[in-house]
Amino acid sequence: MSSSLTVFQLDPEFTRAFVGSRDDEVIQAIHGEFGDEMARDDDGFSSAIASGAPTSAEALHALVYGGPFSESTQHAFQYGYAYKRLCTLTGSRLDNSWFCPFRGDWLEVVDEGLRALRITAISLAEFGRYRGFPSILPSYDLPRCGEWTHDQCVEALAQFEETRQEGHAQPLDPAVLDAVTEVVGWLRRAESARLRPAQARPGSAIVGFVS
């Protein structure tokens, strides 16, 4: 069974400010942007919805209004996908060609490639956990979400540059090398974001969803 890692460059504080904001305009914006996708997802999750899970629209409303959330952890997936849509709206989606789809322990394999280059400030496996979700959101199974802060991205990029300058790079499998190169591109995007005006979006952190 394959999985997918979707990655965004964004300002987490800006995005999370909409969670519990009761801002109907952001609800309308997400419906306008993702209405067809939400309808398709509801068709795919029709069995779970029939068993009590919220629809995509209900989950989005709960996200923006700060609840109420289903008491069943089995229904948490809808809130996770609602937050992913909010990140899509407020952030910039990054190229994930080497992570969509992926199988098995690919994230951990690429992490080993990063460590071989002495890049330890970040971990792709972090995106396979739940630490990137706002604290009020229930989470269980998929999707999962993680975050690399701007400082982590800057440190990781500095580690990469130091390895390259000192000639300590270890030979990597070609596919792993291509995936690492893609990750370094994300780091450069995050680093350069701080050179823009403070009000500019999408921001200087990286948020990833595994689904």
Coordinates of C-alpha atoms in Angstrom, one line a residue:
M1 CA 0.0 0.0 0.0
S2 CA 1.4 3.4 -1.0
S3 CA 1.3 6.7 0.9
S4 CA 1.8 10.3 0.0
L5 CA 3.7 13.2 1.5
T6 CA 2.3 16.6 0.7
V7 CA 4.4 19.6 1.7
F8 CA 3.6 23.2 2.2
Q9 CA 5.7 26.3 2.9
L10 CA 3.7 28.6 5.2
D11 CA 3.5 30.7 8.3
P12 CA 2.0 28.3 11.0
E13 CA 1.0 31.1 13.3
F14 CA -1.0 32.8 10.5
T15 CA -2.6 29.5 9.5
R16 CA -3.5 28.4 13.0
A17 CA -5.0 31.8 13.8
F18 CA -8.0 30.6 11.7
V19 CA -8.6 27.6 13.9
G20 CA -11.3 28.6 16.3
S21 CA -11.5 32.0 14.7
R22 CA -15.2 31.6 13.8
D23 CA -14.3 33.3 10.5
D24 CA -17.1 32.5 8.0
E25 CA -15.1 34.0 5.1
V26 CA -12.4 31.4 5.4
I27 CA -15.0 28.7 5.4
Q28 CA -16.5 30.1 2.3
A29 CA -13.1 30.4 0.7
I30 CA -12.3 26.7 1.3
H31 CA -15.7 25.7 0.0
G32 CA -15.1 27.7 -3.1
E33 CA -11.6 26.3 -3.6
F34 CA -12.2 22.7 -2.6
G35 CA -15.9 22.1 -2.9
D36 CA -15.6 19.4 -5.6
E37 CA -12.8 17.7 -3.7
M38 CA -14.8 17.7 -0.5
A39 CA -17.8 16.1 -2.3
R40 CA -15.6 13.4 -3.7
D41 CA -14.0 12.7 -0.4
D42 CA -17.5 12.4 1.2
D43 CA -18.4 9.9 -1.4
G44 CA -15.3 7.9 -0.6
F45 CA -15.9 8.1 3.1
S46 CA -19.7 7.5 2.9
S47 CA -19.6 4.4 5.1
A48 CA -17.7 6.2 7.8
I49 CA -20.1 9.2 7.6
A50 CA -23.1 6.8 7.8
S51 CA -21.5 5.5 11.0
G52 CA -21.3 9.0 12.5
A53 CA -18.2 10.6 11.1
P54 CA -18.6 14.3 10.2
T55 CA -18.9 15.3 6.6
S56 CA -16.1 17.4 5.1
A57 CA -18.2 20.5 5.6
E58 CA -19.0 19.7 9.2
A59 CA -15.4 19.0 10.0
L60 CA -14.3 22.3 8.4
H61 CA -17.0 24.2 10.4
A62 CA -15.7 22.5 13.6
L63 CA -12.1 23.4 12.7
V64 CA -12.9 27.1 12.2
Y65 CA -15.3 27.4 15.1
G66 CA -13.1 25.4 17.5
G67 CA -15.6 22.5 17.9
P68 CA -17.6 20.6 18.7
F69 CA -15.6 17.6 17.7
S70 CA -16.7 14.0 17.5
E71 CA -15.9 12.0 20.6
S72 CA -14.8 9.0 18.5
T73 CA -11.1 8.9 17.5
Q74 CA -12.2 7.0 14.4
H75 CA -13.7 10.2 13.1
A76 CA -10.5 12.3 13.6
F77 CA -9.4 11.9 10.0
Q78 CA -12.0 14.5 8.7
Y79 CA -10.6 17.2 11.0
G80 CA -7.1 16.4 9.7
Y81 CA -8.1 16.8 6.1
A82 CA -9.9 20.0 7.0
Y83 CA -6.7 21.4 8.4
K84 CA -4.8 20.2 5.3
R85 CA -7.2 22.2 3.2
L86 CA -6.6 25.2 5.4
C87 CA -2.9 24.8 4.9
T88 CA -3.4 24.5 1.1
L89 CA -5.4 27.8 1.2
T90 CA -2.9 29.7 3.3
G91 CA 0.4 28.2 2.1
S92 CA 2.4 27.3 -1.0
R93 CA 2.5 23.7 -2.0
L94 CA 6.0 22.4 -2.7
D95 CA 7.2 19.9 -5.3
N96 CA 6.9 16.4 -3.8
S97 CA 7.7 14.4 -6.9
W98 CA 9.9 12.0 -4.9
F99 CA 7.4 11.5 -2.1
C100 CA 4.1 11.0 -4.0
P101 CA 3.5 8.2 -3.9
F102 CA 6.0 6.4 -1.6
R103 CA 6.0 2.9 -0.1
G104 CA 7.1 1.4 3.1
D105 CA 9.9 3.2 5.1
W106 CA 10.9 5.6 2.3
L107 CA 10.9 8.6 4.6
E108 CA 13.2 6.8 7.0
V109 CA 15.4 5.8 4.1
V110 CA 15.8 9.4 2.9
D111 CA 16.4 10.4 6.5
E112 CA 19.4 8.1 6.5
G113 CA 20.6 9.9 3.3
L114 CA 20.2 13.2 5.1
R115 CA 22.3 11.9 8.1
A116 CA 24.9 10.7 5.7
L117 CA 25.3 14.3 4.6
R118 CA 25.4 15.3 8.3
I119 CA 22.0 17.0 8.1
T120 CA 20.4 16.3 11.5
A121 CA 18.3 19.3 12.2
I122 CA 15.3 17.9 10.3
S123 CA 13.6 14.5 9.9
L124 CA 11.1 13.5 7.2
A125 CA 9.8 10.9 9.7
E126 CA 8.5 13.9 11.7
F127 CA 5.8 14.3 9.1
G128 CA 4.5 10.8 9.9
R129 CA 3.6 11.8 13.4
Y130 CA 0.9 14.2 14.7
R131 CA 2.9 17.1 16.2
G132 CA 2.1 19.6 13.4
F133 CA -1.7 19.7 14.2
P134 CA -3.2 22.5 16.3
S135 CA -3.5 21.1 19.9
I136 CA -7.3 21.3 19.9
L137 CA -7.7 18.9 16.9
P138 CA -8.4 15.2 17.5
S139 CA -5.9 13.0 15.6
Y140 CA -5.8 9.3 14.8
D141 CA -4.3 7.3 12.0
L142 CA -4.3 9.3 8.7
P143 CA -3.6 12.0 7.9
R144 CA -0.5 12.7 10.0
C145 CA 1.2 16.1 10.2
G146 CA 4.6 17.5 11.2
E147 CA 6.4 20.8 11.0
W148 CA 9.9 22.1 10.5
T149 CA 10.3 25.5 12.0
H150 CA 12.2 28.2 10.1
D151 CA 15.2 27.8 12.5
Q152 CA 15.3 24.1 11.8
C153 CA 15.3 24.7 8.1
V154 CA 18.1 27.3 8.3
E155 CA 20.2 25.0 10.5
A156 CA 19.6 22.0 8.2
L157 CA 20.6 24.1 5.1
A158 CA 23.8 25.3 6.9
Q159 CA 24.6 21.7 7.7
F160 CA 24.2 20.7 4.1
E161 CA 26.4 23.6 2.9
E162 CA 29.1 22.7 5.4
T163 CA 29.2 19.1 4.3
R164 CA 29.4 20.2 0.7
Q165 CA 32.2 22.7 1.3
E166 CA 34.2 20.3 3.4
G167 CA 33.8 17.5 0.9
H168 CA 32.4 15.0 3.4
A169 CA 29.4 14.0 1.3
Q170 CA 28.9 10.3 1.3
P171 CA 27.8 8.5 -1.9
L172 CA 24.1 7.9 -2.0
D173 CA 21.7 5.8 -3.9
P174 CA 20.6 7.8 -7.0
A175 CA 16.9 7.8 -5.9
V176 CA 17.8 8.9 -2.4
L177 CA 20.1 11.6 -3.7
D178 CA 17.3 13.0 -5.9
A179 CA 14.9 13.0 -2.9
V180 CA 17.5 14.7 -0.7
T181 CA 18.0 17.3 -3.5
E182 CA 14.2 17.9 -3.5
V183 CA 14.3 18.4 0.3
V184 CA 17.2 20.9 0.0
G185 CA 15.0 22.9 -2.4
W186 CA 12.3 23.1 0.3
L187 CA 14.9 24.3 2.8
R188 CA 16.1 27.1 0.4
R189 CA 12.5 28.2 -0.1
A190 CA 12.0 28.4 3.7
E191 CA 15.2 30.3 4.2
S192 CA 14.6 32.9 1.5
A193 CA 11.1 33.6 2.9
R194 CA 12.6 35.7 5.7
L195 CA 14.0 38.1 3.1
R196 CA 10.5 39.2 2.1
P197 CA 8.4 41.8 4.0
A198 CA 6.9 40.5 7.2
Q199 CA 3.4 40.6 5.8
A200 CA 4.4 38.4 2.8
R201 CA 3.0 34.9 2.6
P202 CA 3.4 31.9 2.5
G203 CA 6.0 32.1 5.3
S204 CA 9.1 30.4 6.3
A205 CA 8.2 27.0 7.9
I206 CA 7.6 23.7 6.3
V207 CA 4.5 21.6 7.1
G208 CA 4.0 18.1 5.7
F209 CA 1.0 15.7 5.7
V210 CA 1.3 12.0 5.3
S211 CA -1.9 10.3 3.9

